[in-house]
């Protein structure tokens, strides 16, 4: 296993700390600050650091355990793993808009907000607004696109791990679908949104 994913994971923590450095400012002043997630490219970079790195580490471990002969298209699989990691992180971001806003963080790209005439401060002040739900939908659209392009690679994994990986991925993506169904509701609770038990079991069985 290589050390690069571990170092990249630390870079992701560094981006989180950049938010913390701004958390003492009043929300009305936030528009004067350059947030770490200024553009969609920054969002991609962050998601790569904190989620794609995990996929890379898992694939590296599988490569070691099963040897590369069983991962016959490893470069393509590694790319798909990185894309799927970004997809799952986007689901996390969409789910936790209100929770992140409460601690001074807005992971929605500032450029996306600007297109709607908004600033990160607007999301921090009112993370349950119609505008926030529109941004949630956009992040989920991005997650679905990444997932759709990468999901086929799961079937190329060794049989012994294919099922658990598929279940993990599908359970995460089902959270995104559940959020879409609850537009106007999913950001109202202070708790982290979780799938109902029956829905979660259904996602696992369906995978």
PDB file of N, CA, C and O in Angstrom, residues 89-103 105-108 123 127 136 139 172 175 179 186-187 189-194:
ATOM      1  N   UNK A  89     -19.116  11.070  -0.842  1.00  0.00           N
ATOM      2  CA  UNK A  89     -18.866  12.286  -0.077  1.00  0.00           C
ATOM      3  C   UNK A  89     -19.877  13.375  -0.421  1.00  0.00           C
ATOM      4  O   UNK A  89     -20.305  14.135   0.450  1.00  0.00           O
ATOM      5  N   UNK A  90     -20.276  13.440  -1.680  1.00  0.00           N
ATOM      6  CA  UNK A  90     -21.300  14.415  -2.066  1.00  0.00           C
ATOM      7  C   UNK A  90     -22.622  14.120  -1.369  1.00  0.00           C
ATOM      8  O   UNK A  90     -23.349  15.043  -0.975  1.00  0.00           O
ATOM      9  N   UNK A  91     -22.955  12.843  -1.205  1.00  0.00           N
ATOM     10  CA  UNK A  91     -24.158  12.487  -0.451  1.00  0.00           C
ATOM     11  C   UNK A  91     -24.026  12.981   0.989  1.00  0.00           C
ATOM     12  O   UNK A  91     -24.964  13.546   1.561  1.00  0.00           O
ATOM     13  N   UNK A  92     -22.857  12.776   1.581  1.00  0.00           N
ATOM     14  CA  UNK A  92     -22.609  13.276   2.941  1.00  0.00           C
ATOM     15  C   UNK A  92     -22.836  14.777   3.032  1.00  0.00           C
ATOM     16  O   UNK A  92     -23.479  15.283   3.955  1.00  0.00           O
ATOM     17  N   UNK A  93     -22.288  15.501   2.069  1.00  0.00           N
ATOM     18  CA  UNK A  93     -22.386  16.967   2.076  1.00  0.00           C
ATOM     19  C   UNK A  93     -23.842  17.396   1.932  1.00  0.00           C
ATOM     20  O   UNK A  93     -24.314  18.296   2.640  1.00  0.00           O
ATOM     21  N   UNK A  94     -24.572  16.753   1.014  1.00  0.00           N
ATOM     22  CA  UNK A  94     -25.980  17.099   0.808  1.00  0.00           C
ATOM     23  C   UNK A  94     -26.807  16.827   2.062  1.00  0.00           C
ATOM     24  O   UNK A  94     -27.694  17.606   2.414  1.00  0.00           O
ATOM     25  N   UNK A  95     -26.521  15.734   2.728  1.00  0.00           N
ATOM     26  CA  UNK A  95     -27.268  15.381   3.939  1.00  0.00           C
ATOM     27  C   UNK A  95     -27.013  16.357   5.082  1.00  0.00           C
ATOM     28  O   UNK A  95     -27.919  16.663   5.862  1.00  0.00           O
ATOM     29  N   UNK A  96     -25.781  16.854   5.183  1.00  0.00           N
ATOM     30  CA  UNK A  96     -25.363  17.590   6.379  1.00  0.00           C
ATOM     31  C   UNK A  96     -25.243  19.096   6.179  1.00  0.00           C
ATOM     32  O   UNK A  96     -24.531  19.761   6.933  1.00  0.00           O
ATOM     33  N   UNK A  97     -25.915  19.661   5.187  1.00  0.00           N
ATOM     34  CA  UNK A  97     -25.818  21.101   4.946  1.00  0.00           C
ATOM     35  C   UNK A  97     -26.105  21.896   6.211  1.00  0.00           C
ATOM     36  O   UNK A  97     -25.359  22.812   6.583  1.00  0.00           O
ATOM     37  N   UNK A  98     -27.198  21.558   6.892  1.00  0.00           N
ATOM     38  CA  UNK A  98     -27.582  22.307   8.087  1.00  0.00           C
ATOM     39  C   UNK A  98     -26.626  22.062   9.251  1.00  0.00           C
ATOM     40  O   UNK A  98     -26.298  22.978  10.003  1.00  0.00           O
ATOM     41  N   UNK A  99     -26.163  20.837   9.407  1.00  0.00           N
ATOM     42  CA  UNK A  99     -25.233  20.513  10.498  1.00  0.00           C
ATOM     43  C   UNK A  99     -23.891  21.205  10.283  1.00  0.00           C
ATOM     44  O   UNK A  99     -23.269  21.694  11.229  1.00  0.00           O
ATOM     45  N   UNK A 100     -23.431  21.242   9.036  1.00  0.00           N
ATOM     46  CA  UNK A 100     -22.163  21.925   8.741  1.00  0.00           C
ATOM     47  C   UNK A 100     -22.292  23.434   8.930  1.00  0.00           C
ATOM     48  O   UNK A 100     -21.383  24.083   9.456  1.00  0.00           O
ATOM     49  N   UNK A 101     -23.428  24.000   8.505  1.00  0.00           N
ATOM     50  CA  UNK A 101     -23.631  25.439   8.656  1.00  0.00           C
ATOM     51  C   UNK A 101     -23.570  25.848  10.121  1.00  0.00           C
ATOM     52  O   UNK A 101     -23.081  26.933  10.460  1.00  0.00           O
ATOM     53  N   UNK A 102     -24.049  24.975  10.992  1.00  0.00           N
ATOM     54  CA  UNK A 102     -24.074  25.285  12.425  1.00  0.00           C
ATOM     55  C   UNK A 102     -22.671  25.406  13.010  1.00  0.00           C
ATOM     56  O   UNK A 102     -22.480  26.063  14.043  1.00  0.00           O
ATOM     57  N   UNK A 103     -21.684  24.809  12.354  1.00  0.00           N
ATOM     58  CA  UNK A 103     -20.301  24.911  12.844  1.00  0.00           C
ATOM     59  C   UNK A 103     -19.441  25.759  11.908  1.00  0.00           C
ATOM     60  O   UNK A 103     -18.214  25.659  11.905  1.00  0.00           O
ATOM     61  N   UNK A 105     -19.371  25.894   8.487  1.00  0.00           N
ATOM     62  CA  UNK A 105     -18.838  25.293   7.256  1.00  0.00           C
ATOM     63  C   UNK A 105     -19.915  25.232   6.179  1.00  0.00           C
ATOM     64  O   UNK A 105     -21.055  24.848   6.452  1.00  0.00           O
ATOM     65  N   UNK A 106     -19.542  25.590   4.969  1.00  0.00           N
ATOM     66  CA  UNK A 106     -20.419  25.470   3.800  1.00  0.00           C
ATOM     67  C   UNK A 106     -19.594  24.799   2.703  1.00  0.00           C
ATOM     68  O   UNK A 106     -18.667  25.399   2.163  1.00  0.00           O
ATOM     69  N   UNK A 107     -19.932  23.560   2.409  1.00  0.00           N
ATOM     70  CA  UNK A 107     -19.170  22.797   1.424  1.00  0.00           C
ATOM     71  C   UNK A 107     -19.714  22.965   0.006  1.00  0.00           C
ATOM     72  O   UNK A 107     -19.147  22.424  -0.937  1.00  0.00           O
ATOM     73  N   UNK A 108     -20.806  23.685  -0.141  1.00  0.00           N
ATOM     74  CA  UNK A 108     -21.334  23.982  -1.474  1.00  0.00           C
ATOM     75  C   UNK A 108     -20.410  24.999  -2.134  1.00  0.00           C
ATOM     76  O   UNK A 108     -20.072  26.020  -1.521  1.00  0.00           O
ATOM     77  N   UNK A 123     -26.318  30.593   3.419  1.00  0.00           N
ATOM     78  CA  UNK A 123     -26.562  29.209   3.833  1.00  0.00           C
ATOM     79  C   UNK A 123     -26.327  29.070   5.333  1.00  0.00           C
ATOM     80  O   UNK A 123     -27.077  28.364   6.027  1.00  0.00           O
ATOM     81  N   UNK A 127     -29.861  27.664   6.708  1.00  0.00           N
ATOM     82  CA  UNK A 127     -29.543  26.420   6.005  1.00  0.00           C
ATOM     83  C   UNK A 127     -30.772  25.573   5.679  1.00  0.00           C
ATOM     84  O   UNK A 127     -30.637  24.502   5.090  1.00  0.00           O
ATOM     85  N   UNK A 136     -28.874  21.459  -2.293  1.00  0.00           N
ATOM     86  CA  UNK A 136     -28.833  20.048  -1.932  1.00  0.00           C
ATOM     87  C   UNK A 136     -29.097  19.181  -3.157  1.00  0.00           C
ATOM     88  O   UNK A 136     -28.404  18.189  -3.401  1.00  0.00           O
ATOM     89  N   UNK A 139     -26.028  19.096  -5.448  1.00  0.00           N
ATOM     90  CA  UNK A 139     -24.970  18.219  -4.941  1.00  0.00           C
ATOM     91  C   UNK A 139     -25.355  16.757  -5.162  1.00  0.00           C
ATOM     92  O   UNK A 139     -24.516  15.926  -5.532  1.00  0.00           O
ATOM     93  N   UNK A 172     -25.447   4.053   0.874  1.00  0.00           N
ATOM     94  CA  UNK A 172     -25.160   5.489   0.835  1.00  0.00           C
ATOM     95  C   UNK A 172     -26.010   6.190  -0.212  1.00  0.00           C
ATOM     96  O   UNK A 172     -26.596   7.248   0.050  1.00  0.00           O
ATOM     97  N   UNK A 175     -29.511   6.900   0.727  1.00  0.00           N
ATOM     98  CA  UNK A 175     -29.677   8.104   1.549  1.00  0.00           C
ATOM     99  C   UNK A 175     -29.949   9.302   0.645  1.00  0.00           C
ATOM    100  O   UNK A 175     -30.826  10.125   0.917  1.00  0.00           O
ATOM    101  N   UNK A 179     -33.266  11.651   0.599  1.00  0.00           N
ATOM    102  CA  UNK A 179     -33.233  13.104   0.746  1.00  0.00           C
ATOM    103  C   UNK A 179     -34.066  13.783  -0.333  1.00  0.00           C
ATOM    104  O   UNK A 179     -34.773  14.756  -0.078  1.00  0.00           O
ATOM    105  N   UNK A 186     -35.755  17.460   4.846  1.00  0.00           N
ATOM    106  CA  UNK A 186     -34.550  16.748   5.278  1.00  0.00           C
ATOM    107  C   UNK A 186     -33.546  17.615   6.019  1.00  0.00           C
ATOM    108  O   UNK A 186     -32.666  17.097   6.703  1.00  0.00           O
ATOM    109  N   UNK A 187     -33.635  18.932   5.891  1.00  0.00           N
ATOM    110  CA  UNK A 187     -32.684  19.806   6.581  1.00  0.00           C
ATOM    111  C   UNK A 187     -33.283  20.419   7.850  1.00  0.00           C
ATOM    112  O   UNK A 187     -32.643  21.229   8.505  1.00  0.00           O
ATOM    113  N   UNK A 189     -34.368  18.835  10.746  1.00  0.00           N
ATOM    114  CA  UNK A 189     -33.968  18.239  12.006  1.00  0.00           C
ATOM    115  C   UNK A 189     -32.509  18.544  12.309  1.00  0.00           C
ATOM    116  O   UNK A 189     -31.684  18.647  11.400  1.00  0.00           O
ATOM    117  N   UNK A 190     -32.196  18.700  13.583  1.00  0.00           N
ATOM    118  CA  UNK A 190     -30.812  18.956  13.980  1.00  0.00           C
ATOM    119  C   UNK A 190     -29.988  17.680  13.957  1.00  0.00           C
ATOM    120  O   UNK A 190     -28.757  17.731  13.995  1.00  0.00           O
ATOM    121  N   UNK A 191     -30.659  16.533  13.879  1.00  0.00           N
ATOM    122  CA  UNK A 191     -29.949  15.261  13.880  1.00  0.00           C
ATOM    123  C   UNK A 191     -29.507  14.886  12.471  1.00  0.00           C
ATOM    124  O   UNK A 191     -30.077  15.352  11.490  1.00  0.00           O
ATOM    125  N   UNK A 192     -28.535  14.006  12.402  1.00  0.00           N
ATOM    126  CA  UNK A 192     -28.094  13.486  11.110  1.00  0.00           C
ATOM    127  C   UNK A 192     -29.183  12.615  10.520  1.00  0.00           C
ATOM    128  O   UNK A 192     -29.733  11.734  11.198  1.00  0.00           O
ATOM    129  N   UNK A 193     -29.518  12.857   9.254  1.00  0.00           N
ATOM    130  CA  UNK A 193     -30.545  12.084   8.578  1.00  0.00           C
ATOM    131  C   UNK A 193     -30.092  10.638   8.414  1.00  0.00           C
ATOM    132  O   UNK A 193     -28.994  10.365   7.934  1.00  0.00           O
ATOM    133  N   UNK A 194     -30.953   9.713   8.844  1.00  0.00           N
ATOM    134  CA  UNK A 194     -30.662   8.290   8.692  1.00  0.00           C
ATOM    135  C   UNK A 194     -31.835   7.613   8.011  1.00  0.00           C
ATOM    136  O   UNK A 194     -32.986   8.017   8.177  1.00  0.00           O
TER     137      UNK A 194
END
